[in-house]
Short mmCIF file of C-alpha atoms in Angstrom, two decimals:
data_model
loop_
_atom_site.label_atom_id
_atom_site.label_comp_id
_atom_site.label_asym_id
_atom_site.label_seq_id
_atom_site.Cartn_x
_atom_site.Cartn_y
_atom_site.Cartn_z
CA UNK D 1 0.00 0.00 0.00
CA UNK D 2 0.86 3.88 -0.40
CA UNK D 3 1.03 4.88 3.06
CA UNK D 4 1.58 8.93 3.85
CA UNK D 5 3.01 8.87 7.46
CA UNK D 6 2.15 11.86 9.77
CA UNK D 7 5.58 12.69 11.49
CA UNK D 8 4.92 15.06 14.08
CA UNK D 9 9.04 15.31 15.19
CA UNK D 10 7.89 13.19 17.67
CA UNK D 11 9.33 9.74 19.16
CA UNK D 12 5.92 7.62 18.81
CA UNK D 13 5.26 8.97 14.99
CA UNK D 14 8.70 8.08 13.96
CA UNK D 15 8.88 4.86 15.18
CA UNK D 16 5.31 4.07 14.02
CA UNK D 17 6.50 5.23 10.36
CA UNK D 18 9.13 2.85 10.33
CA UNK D 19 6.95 0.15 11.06
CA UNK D 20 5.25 1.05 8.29
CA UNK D 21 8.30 0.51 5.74
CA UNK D 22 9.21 -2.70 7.81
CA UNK D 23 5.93 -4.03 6.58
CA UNK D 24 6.13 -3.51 2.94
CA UNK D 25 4.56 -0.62 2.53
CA UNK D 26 5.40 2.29 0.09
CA UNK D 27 5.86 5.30 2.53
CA UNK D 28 6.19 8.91 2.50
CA UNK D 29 6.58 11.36 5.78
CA UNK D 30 4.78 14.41 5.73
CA UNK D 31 5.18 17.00 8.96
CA UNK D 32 1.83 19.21 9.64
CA UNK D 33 2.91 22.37 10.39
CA UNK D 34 -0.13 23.62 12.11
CA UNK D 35 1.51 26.86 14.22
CA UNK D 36 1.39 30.16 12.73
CA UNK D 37 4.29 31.20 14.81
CA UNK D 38 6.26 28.06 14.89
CA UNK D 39 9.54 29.60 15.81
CA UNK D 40 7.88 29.91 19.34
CA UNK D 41 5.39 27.16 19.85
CA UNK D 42 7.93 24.95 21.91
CA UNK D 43 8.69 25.39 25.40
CA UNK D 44 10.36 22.31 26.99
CA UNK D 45 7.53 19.24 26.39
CA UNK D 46 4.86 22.14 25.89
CA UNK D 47 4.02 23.03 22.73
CA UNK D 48 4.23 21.60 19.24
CA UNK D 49 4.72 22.48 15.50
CA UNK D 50 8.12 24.65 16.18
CA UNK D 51 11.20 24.57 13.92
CA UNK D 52 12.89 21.98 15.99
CA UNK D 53 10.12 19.46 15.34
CA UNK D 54 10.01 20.14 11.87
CA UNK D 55 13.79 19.24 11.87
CA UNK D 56 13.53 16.34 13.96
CA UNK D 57 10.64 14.96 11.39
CA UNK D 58 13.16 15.96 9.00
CA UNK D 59 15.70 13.31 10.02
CA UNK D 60 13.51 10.75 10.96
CA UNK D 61 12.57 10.80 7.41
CA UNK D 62 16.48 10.66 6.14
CA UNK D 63 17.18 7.94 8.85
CA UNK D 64 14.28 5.89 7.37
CA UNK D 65 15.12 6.67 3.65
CA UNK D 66 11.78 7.98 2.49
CA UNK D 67 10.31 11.05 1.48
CA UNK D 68 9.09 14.07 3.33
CA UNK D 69 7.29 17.07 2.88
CA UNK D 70 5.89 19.39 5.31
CA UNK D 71 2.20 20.66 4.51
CA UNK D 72 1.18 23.76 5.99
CA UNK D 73 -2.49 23.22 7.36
CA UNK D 74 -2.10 25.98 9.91
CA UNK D 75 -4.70 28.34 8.59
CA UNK D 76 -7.42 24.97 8.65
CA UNK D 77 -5.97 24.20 12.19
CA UNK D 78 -6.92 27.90 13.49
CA UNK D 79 -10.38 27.76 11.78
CA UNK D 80 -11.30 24.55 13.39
CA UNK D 81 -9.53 23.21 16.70
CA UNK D 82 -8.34 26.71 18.04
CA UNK D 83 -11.70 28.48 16.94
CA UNK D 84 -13.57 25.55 18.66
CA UNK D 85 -11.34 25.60 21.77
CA UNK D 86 -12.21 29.61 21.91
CA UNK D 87 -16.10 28.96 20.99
CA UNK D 88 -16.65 25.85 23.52
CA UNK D 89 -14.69 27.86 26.44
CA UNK D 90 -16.96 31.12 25.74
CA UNK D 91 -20.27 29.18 25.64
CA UNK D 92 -19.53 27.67 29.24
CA UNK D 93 -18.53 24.14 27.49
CA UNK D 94 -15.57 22.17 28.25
CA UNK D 95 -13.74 21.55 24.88
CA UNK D 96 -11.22 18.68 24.10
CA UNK D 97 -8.70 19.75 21.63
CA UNK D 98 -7.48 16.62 20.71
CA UNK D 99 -10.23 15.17 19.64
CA UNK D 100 -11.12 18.36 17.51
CA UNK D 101 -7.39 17.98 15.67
CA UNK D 102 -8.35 14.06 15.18
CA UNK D 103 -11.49 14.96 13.63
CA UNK D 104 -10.85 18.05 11.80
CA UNK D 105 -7.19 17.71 11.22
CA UNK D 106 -5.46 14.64 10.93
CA UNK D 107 -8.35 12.67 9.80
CA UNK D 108 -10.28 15.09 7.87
CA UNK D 109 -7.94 17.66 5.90
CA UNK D 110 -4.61 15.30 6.22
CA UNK D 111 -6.49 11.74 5.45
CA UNK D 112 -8.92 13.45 2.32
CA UNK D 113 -5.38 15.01 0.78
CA UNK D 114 -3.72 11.71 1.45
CA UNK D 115 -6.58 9.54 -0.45
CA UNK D 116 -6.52 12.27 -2.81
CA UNK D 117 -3.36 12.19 -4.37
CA UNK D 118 -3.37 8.55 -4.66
CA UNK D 119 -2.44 7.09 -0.88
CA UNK D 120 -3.95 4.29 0.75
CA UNK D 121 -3.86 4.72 4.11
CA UNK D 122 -2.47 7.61 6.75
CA UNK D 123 -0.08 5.93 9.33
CA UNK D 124 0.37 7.99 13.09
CA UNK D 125 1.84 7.32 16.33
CA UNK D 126 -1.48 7.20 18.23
CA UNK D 127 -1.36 4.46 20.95
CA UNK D 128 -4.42 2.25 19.39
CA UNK D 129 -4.95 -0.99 18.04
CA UNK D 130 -7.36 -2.05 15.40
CA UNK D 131 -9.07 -4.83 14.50
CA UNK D 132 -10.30 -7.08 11.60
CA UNK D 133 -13.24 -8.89 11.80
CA UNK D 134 -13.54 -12.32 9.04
CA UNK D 135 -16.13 -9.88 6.88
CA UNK D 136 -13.55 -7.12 6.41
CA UNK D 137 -14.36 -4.48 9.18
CA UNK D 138 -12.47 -2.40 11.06
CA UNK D 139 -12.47 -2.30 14.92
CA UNK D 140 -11.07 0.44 17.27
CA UNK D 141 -9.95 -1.14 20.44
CA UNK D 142 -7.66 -0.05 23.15
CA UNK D 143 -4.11 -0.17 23.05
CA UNK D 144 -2.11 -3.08 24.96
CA UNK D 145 -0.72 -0.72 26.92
CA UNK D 146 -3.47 1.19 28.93
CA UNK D 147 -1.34 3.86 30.22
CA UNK D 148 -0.66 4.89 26.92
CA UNK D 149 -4.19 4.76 25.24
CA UNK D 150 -5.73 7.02 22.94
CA UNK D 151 -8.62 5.47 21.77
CA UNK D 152 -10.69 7.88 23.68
CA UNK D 153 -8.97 10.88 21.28
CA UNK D 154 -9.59 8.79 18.42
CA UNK D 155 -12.84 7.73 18.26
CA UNK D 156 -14.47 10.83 16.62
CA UNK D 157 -12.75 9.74 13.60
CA UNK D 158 -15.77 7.13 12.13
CA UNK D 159 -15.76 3.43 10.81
CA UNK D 160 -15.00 5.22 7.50
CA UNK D 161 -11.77 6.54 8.02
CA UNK D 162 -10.74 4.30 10.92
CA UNK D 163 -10.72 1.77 6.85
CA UNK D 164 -8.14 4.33 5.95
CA UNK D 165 -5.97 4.73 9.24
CA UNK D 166 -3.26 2.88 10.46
CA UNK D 167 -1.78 2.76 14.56
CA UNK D 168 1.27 0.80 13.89
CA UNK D 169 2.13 1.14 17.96
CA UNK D 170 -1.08 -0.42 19.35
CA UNK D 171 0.39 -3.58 20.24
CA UNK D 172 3.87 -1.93 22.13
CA UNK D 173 3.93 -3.11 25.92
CA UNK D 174 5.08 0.56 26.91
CA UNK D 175 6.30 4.03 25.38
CA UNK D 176 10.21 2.82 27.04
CA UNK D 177 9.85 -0.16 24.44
CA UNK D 178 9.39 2.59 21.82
CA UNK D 179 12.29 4.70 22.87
CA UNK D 180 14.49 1.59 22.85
CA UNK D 181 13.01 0.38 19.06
CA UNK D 182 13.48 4.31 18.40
CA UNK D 183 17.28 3.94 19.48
CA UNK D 184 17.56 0.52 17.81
CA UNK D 185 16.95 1.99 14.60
CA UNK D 186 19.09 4.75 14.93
CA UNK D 187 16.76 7.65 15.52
CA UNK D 188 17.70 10.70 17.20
CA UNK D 189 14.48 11.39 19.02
CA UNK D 190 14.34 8.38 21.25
CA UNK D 191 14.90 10.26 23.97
CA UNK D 192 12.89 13.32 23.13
CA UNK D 193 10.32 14.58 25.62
CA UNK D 194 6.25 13.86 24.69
CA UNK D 195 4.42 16.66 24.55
CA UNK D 196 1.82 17.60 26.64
CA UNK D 197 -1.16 19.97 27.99
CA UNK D 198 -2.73 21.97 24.50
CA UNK D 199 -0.18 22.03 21.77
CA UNK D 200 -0.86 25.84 21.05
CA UNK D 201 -0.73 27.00 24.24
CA UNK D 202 2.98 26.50 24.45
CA UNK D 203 3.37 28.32 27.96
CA UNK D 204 0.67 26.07 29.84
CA UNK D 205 -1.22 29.07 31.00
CA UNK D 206 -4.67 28.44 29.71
CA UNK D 207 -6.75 31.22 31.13
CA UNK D 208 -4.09 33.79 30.12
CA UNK D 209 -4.70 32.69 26.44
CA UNK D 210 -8.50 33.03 26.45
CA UNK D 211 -7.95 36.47 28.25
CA UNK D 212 -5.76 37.59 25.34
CA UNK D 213 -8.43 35.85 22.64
CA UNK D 214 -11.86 36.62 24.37
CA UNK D 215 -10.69 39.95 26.70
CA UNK D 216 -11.63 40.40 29.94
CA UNK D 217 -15.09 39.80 31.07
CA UNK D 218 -15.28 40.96 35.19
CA UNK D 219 -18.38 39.09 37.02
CA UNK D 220 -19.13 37.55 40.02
CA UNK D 221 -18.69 34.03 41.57
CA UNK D 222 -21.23 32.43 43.46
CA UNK D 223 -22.07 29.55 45.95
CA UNK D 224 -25.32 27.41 45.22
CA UNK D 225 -27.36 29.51 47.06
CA UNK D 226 -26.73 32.12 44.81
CA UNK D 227 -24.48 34.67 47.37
CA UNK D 228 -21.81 36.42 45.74
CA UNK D 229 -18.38 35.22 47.27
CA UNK D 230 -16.25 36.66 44.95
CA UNK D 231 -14.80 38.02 41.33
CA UNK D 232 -13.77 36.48 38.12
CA UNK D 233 -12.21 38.19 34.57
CA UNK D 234 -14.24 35.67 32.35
CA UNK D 235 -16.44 32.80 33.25
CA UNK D 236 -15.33 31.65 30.09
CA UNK D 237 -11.92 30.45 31.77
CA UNK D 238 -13.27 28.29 33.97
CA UNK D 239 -14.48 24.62 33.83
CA UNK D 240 -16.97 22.12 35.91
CA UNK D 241 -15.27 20.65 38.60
CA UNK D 242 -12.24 22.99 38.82
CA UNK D 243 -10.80 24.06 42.21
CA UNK D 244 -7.60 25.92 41.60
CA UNK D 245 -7.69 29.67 40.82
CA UNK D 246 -10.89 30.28 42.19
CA UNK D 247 -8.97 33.12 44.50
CA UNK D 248 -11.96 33.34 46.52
CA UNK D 249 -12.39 36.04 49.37
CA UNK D 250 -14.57 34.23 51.13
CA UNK D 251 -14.28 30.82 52.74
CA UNK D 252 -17.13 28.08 52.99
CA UNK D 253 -19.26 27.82 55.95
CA UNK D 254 -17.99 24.81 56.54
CA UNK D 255 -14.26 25.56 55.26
CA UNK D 256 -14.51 22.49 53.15
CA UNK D 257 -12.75 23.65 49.15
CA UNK D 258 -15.06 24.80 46.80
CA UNK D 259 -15.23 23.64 43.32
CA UNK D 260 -16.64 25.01 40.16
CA UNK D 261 -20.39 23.49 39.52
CA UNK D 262 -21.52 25.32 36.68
CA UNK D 263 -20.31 27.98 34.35
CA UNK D 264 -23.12 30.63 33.21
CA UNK D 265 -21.97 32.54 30.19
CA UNK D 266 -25.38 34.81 29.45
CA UNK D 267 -25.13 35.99 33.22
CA UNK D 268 -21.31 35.98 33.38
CA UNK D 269 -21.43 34.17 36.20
CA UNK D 270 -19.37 31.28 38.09
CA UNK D 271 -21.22 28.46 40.16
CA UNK D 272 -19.21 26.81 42.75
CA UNK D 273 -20.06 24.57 46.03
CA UNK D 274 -18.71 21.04 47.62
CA UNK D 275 -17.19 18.50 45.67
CA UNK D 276 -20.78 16.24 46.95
CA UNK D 277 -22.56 18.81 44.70
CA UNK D 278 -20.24 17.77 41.45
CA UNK D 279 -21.48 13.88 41.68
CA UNK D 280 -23.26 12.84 39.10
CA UNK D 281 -24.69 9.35 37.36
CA UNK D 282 -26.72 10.68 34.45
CA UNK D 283 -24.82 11.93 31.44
CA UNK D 284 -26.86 13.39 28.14
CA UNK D 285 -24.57 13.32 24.95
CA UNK D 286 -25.41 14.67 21.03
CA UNK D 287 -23.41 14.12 17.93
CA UNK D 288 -22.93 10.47 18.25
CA UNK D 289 -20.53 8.34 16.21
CA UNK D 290 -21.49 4.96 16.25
CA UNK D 291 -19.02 1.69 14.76
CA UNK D 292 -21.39 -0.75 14.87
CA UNK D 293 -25.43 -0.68 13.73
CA UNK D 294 -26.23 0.50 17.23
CA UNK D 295 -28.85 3.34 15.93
CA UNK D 296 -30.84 0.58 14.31
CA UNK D 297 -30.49 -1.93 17.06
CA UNK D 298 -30.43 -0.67 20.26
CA UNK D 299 -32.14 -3.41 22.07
CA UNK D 300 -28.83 -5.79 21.58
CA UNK D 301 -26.82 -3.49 23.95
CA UNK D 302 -29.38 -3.04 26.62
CA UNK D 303 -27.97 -6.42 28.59
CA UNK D 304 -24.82 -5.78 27.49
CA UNK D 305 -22.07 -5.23 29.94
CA UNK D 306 -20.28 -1.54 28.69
CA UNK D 307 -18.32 1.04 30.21
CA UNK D 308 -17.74 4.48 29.33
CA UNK D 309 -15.09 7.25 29.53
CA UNK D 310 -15.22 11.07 30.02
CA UNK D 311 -11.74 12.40 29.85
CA UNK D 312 -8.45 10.99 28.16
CA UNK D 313 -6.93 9.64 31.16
CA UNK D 314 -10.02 8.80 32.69
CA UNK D 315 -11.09 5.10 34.32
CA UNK D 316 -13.38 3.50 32.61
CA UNK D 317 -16.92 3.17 34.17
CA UNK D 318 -19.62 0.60 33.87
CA UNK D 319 -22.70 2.19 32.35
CA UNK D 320 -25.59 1.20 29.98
CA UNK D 321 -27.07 3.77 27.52
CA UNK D 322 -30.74 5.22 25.15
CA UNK D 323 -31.11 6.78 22.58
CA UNK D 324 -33.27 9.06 21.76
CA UNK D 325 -31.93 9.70 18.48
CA UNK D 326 -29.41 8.21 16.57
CA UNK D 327 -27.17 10.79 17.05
CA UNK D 328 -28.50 11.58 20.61
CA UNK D 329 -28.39 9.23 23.98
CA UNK D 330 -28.36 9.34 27.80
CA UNK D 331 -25.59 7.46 29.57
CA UNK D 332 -26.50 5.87 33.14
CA UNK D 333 -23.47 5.52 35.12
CA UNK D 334 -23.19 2.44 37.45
CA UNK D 335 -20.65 4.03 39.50
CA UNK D 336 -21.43 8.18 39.98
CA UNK D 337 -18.54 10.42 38.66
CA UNK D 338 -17.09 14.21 39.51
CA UNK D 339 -17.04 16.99 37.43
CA UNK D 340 -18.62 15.60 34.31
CA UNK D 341 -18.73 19.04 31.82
CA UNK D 342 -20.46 20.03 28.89
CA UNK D 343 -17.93 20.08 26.21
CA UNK D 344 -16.17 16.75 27.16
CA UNK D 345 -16.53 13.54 24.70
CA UNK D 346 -18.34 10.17 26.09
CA UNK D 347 -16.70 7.30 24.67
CA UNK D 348 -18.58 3.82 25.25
CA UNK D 349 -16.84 0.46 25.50
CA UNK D 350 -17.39 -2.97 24.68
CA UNK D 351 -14.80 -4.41 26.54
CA UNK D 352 -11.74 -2.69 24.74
CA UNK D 353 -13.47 -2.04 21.97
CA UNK D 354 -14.62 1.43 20.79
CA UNK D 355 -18.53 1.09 20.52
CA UNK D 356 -19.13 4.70 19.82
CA UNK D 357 -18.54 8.55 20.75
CA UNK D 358 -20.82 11.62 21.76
CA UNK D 359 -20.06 15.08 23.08
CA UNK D 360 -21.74 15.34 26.62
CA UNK D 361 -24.52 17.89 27.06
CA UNK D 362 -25.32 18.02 29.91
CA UNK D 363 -25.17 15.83 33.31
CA UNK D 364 -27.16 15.23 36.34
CA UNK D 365 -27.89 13.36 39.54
CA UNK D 366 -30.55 11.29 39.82
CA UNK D 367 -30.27 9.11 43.19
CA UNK D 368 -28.70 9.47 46.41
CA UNK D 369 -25.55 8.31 46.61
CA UNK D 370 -22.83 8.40 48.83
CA UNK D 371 -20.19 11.84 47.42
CA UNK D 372 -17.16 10.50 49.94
CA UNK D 373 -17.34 7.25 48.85
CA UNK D 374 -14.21 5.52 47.03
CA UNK D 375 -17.28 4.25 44.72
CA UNK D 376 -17.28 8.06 43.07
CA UNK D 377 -14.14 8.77 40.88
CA UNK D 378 -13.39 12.16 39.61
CA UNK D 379 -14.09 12.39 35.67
#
């Protein structure tokens, strides 16, 4: 196969590329360069998209003796994953800007170029392993090594171009077996730092760069009684079941932390209360993408015995689902979470499989359960 491997500079793409040529295939390195200002979008293992990645992509591609271009999709990139980061954040949501990249990005723009100038397939360093059933289709399941996962990030994509995708790493024990293949072969990034936190916010200081995006916005914080206990600069910078930064002037009756419950962006203002007020076991969910015929046959999961996820590095929780739509569904949680926020993705599991993928709504709390119990995990 013609196989255009996305080579982000990065340890797990480079590796994952040269898997690719060790299996036959015909392969060519391409490096998105998705920063307008990529002179500056590295600090440390923040950031992504700078020079030095370009460079390190660069080599990976001479060390593995194919091709490479760099494609400049940083104009789509603003337009879609920052603009929805920026959107999602000023609505009151909780946005996930991986997933938006995944979808919009690297398998949207960088998969419908690849197909159309001839390639097969799109190879990546995602941590993910798929699967072939005896009639031909294509599974998403979990990566052997569950530390590493990203089939959570991933599952926006679709059945339709999970057929076009290849995760070359979704069978490595752990990320130091890939730095040791990585130094194996020769490459000089084996021992480069993974990035981490939002790739364009390079300094890890979120709320300063929706301040400079969305300018300040003074209002008031308040408890769930509705009493003013202090000040924010934006609602928009703050996010359901955050405790940090609150700067509060006023403690809690009962001096237990506070913790943000809602996030109010017509009234500008900032909910917060006890971490008991954040549990919930009902999550609502739109937008659904579905990799089996779940819409039409609902009835065949009802028994079944699923669990769902609500952040990247989340546990997985047993849950059954509805749907009201095809596209829409409620999730009931068997074990209550914290901090579940509009904005965030649902992903729901058969076993290790990838069943399907929503963006949450809304959640709520529909019995009395116990908030300090070990039974209720943060989301």
């Amino acid at each position: 196969m013609r196989v255009l491997a996305a080579l982000s500079g990065g340890v797990d793409s480079a590796v994952a590329a040269a898997r690719a040529v060790d299996a036959g295939h015909e392969v060519v390195g391409v490096h998105m360069a998705l920063s307008r200002t990529r002179d500056q979008f590295r600090t440390g293992s923040r950031g992504c998209c700078s020079i030095e990645d370009a460079g390190d992509a660069r080599r990976a591609a001479d060390v593995l003796g194919i091709p490479y271009y760099v494609w400049d999709l940083s104009e789509r990139f603003e337009e879609t994953v920052v603009a929805d980061f920026l959107s999602e954040y000023a609505a009151g949501r909780t946005p996930n800007p991986c997933v938006r990249c995944n979808e919009h990005i690297k398998f949207a723009t960088l998969l419908d170029k690849a197909l159309a100038l001839g390639f097969d397939a799109v190879c990546t360093g995602h941590y993910a392993r798929v699967v072939e059933r005896p009639d031909g289709t294509r599974e998403l399941h979990r990566a052997l090594d569950a530390a590493k996962d990203q089939s959570y990030v991933l599952a926006v994509m679709g059945p339709e171009r999970l057929a076009r995708s290849m995760f070359p790493l979704g069978d490595v024990a752990s990320k130091e077996e890939t730095r040791r293949e990585a130094a194996a072969r020769g490459l000089s990034v084996s021992a480069k730092p993974d990035s981490y936190d939002i790739c364009f916010v390079a300094d890890g200081d979120t709320q300063g760069f929706l301040r400079d995006r969305l300018g300040a916005q003074p209002g008031e914080v308040v408890d769930s009684s509705g009493a003013v206990v202090g000040t924010h600069d934006g609602a928009y910078a703050y996010t359901v079941g955050q405790r940090r930064g609150l700067a509060l002037g006023r403690p809690a009756p009962d001096g237990r932390p506070r913790y943000v419950l809602a996030v109010e962006p017509v009234r500008n203002r900032v909910v917060v209360g006890s971490s008991d007020e954040l549990v919930v076991d009902l999550v609502h969910a739109d937008r659904a993408v579905w990799y089996d015929d779940v819409a039409h046959d609902p009835a065949r999961w009802a028994a079944a015995a699923l669990s769902v996820q609500v952040r990247a590095h989340g546990a997985p929780v047993p849950a059954a689902f509805e749907l009201a739509e095809p596209d829409r569904l409620s999730v009931a949680l068997r074990a209550p979470l914290r901090g579940v926020a509009a904005g965030q993705s649902v992903v729901v599991y058969d076993g290790t499989r990838v069943l399907g993928q929503a963006t949450v709504t809304g959640a709520e709390r529909t019995s009395h359960v116990l908030a300090g119990s070990a039974a209720v995990a943060t989301a």
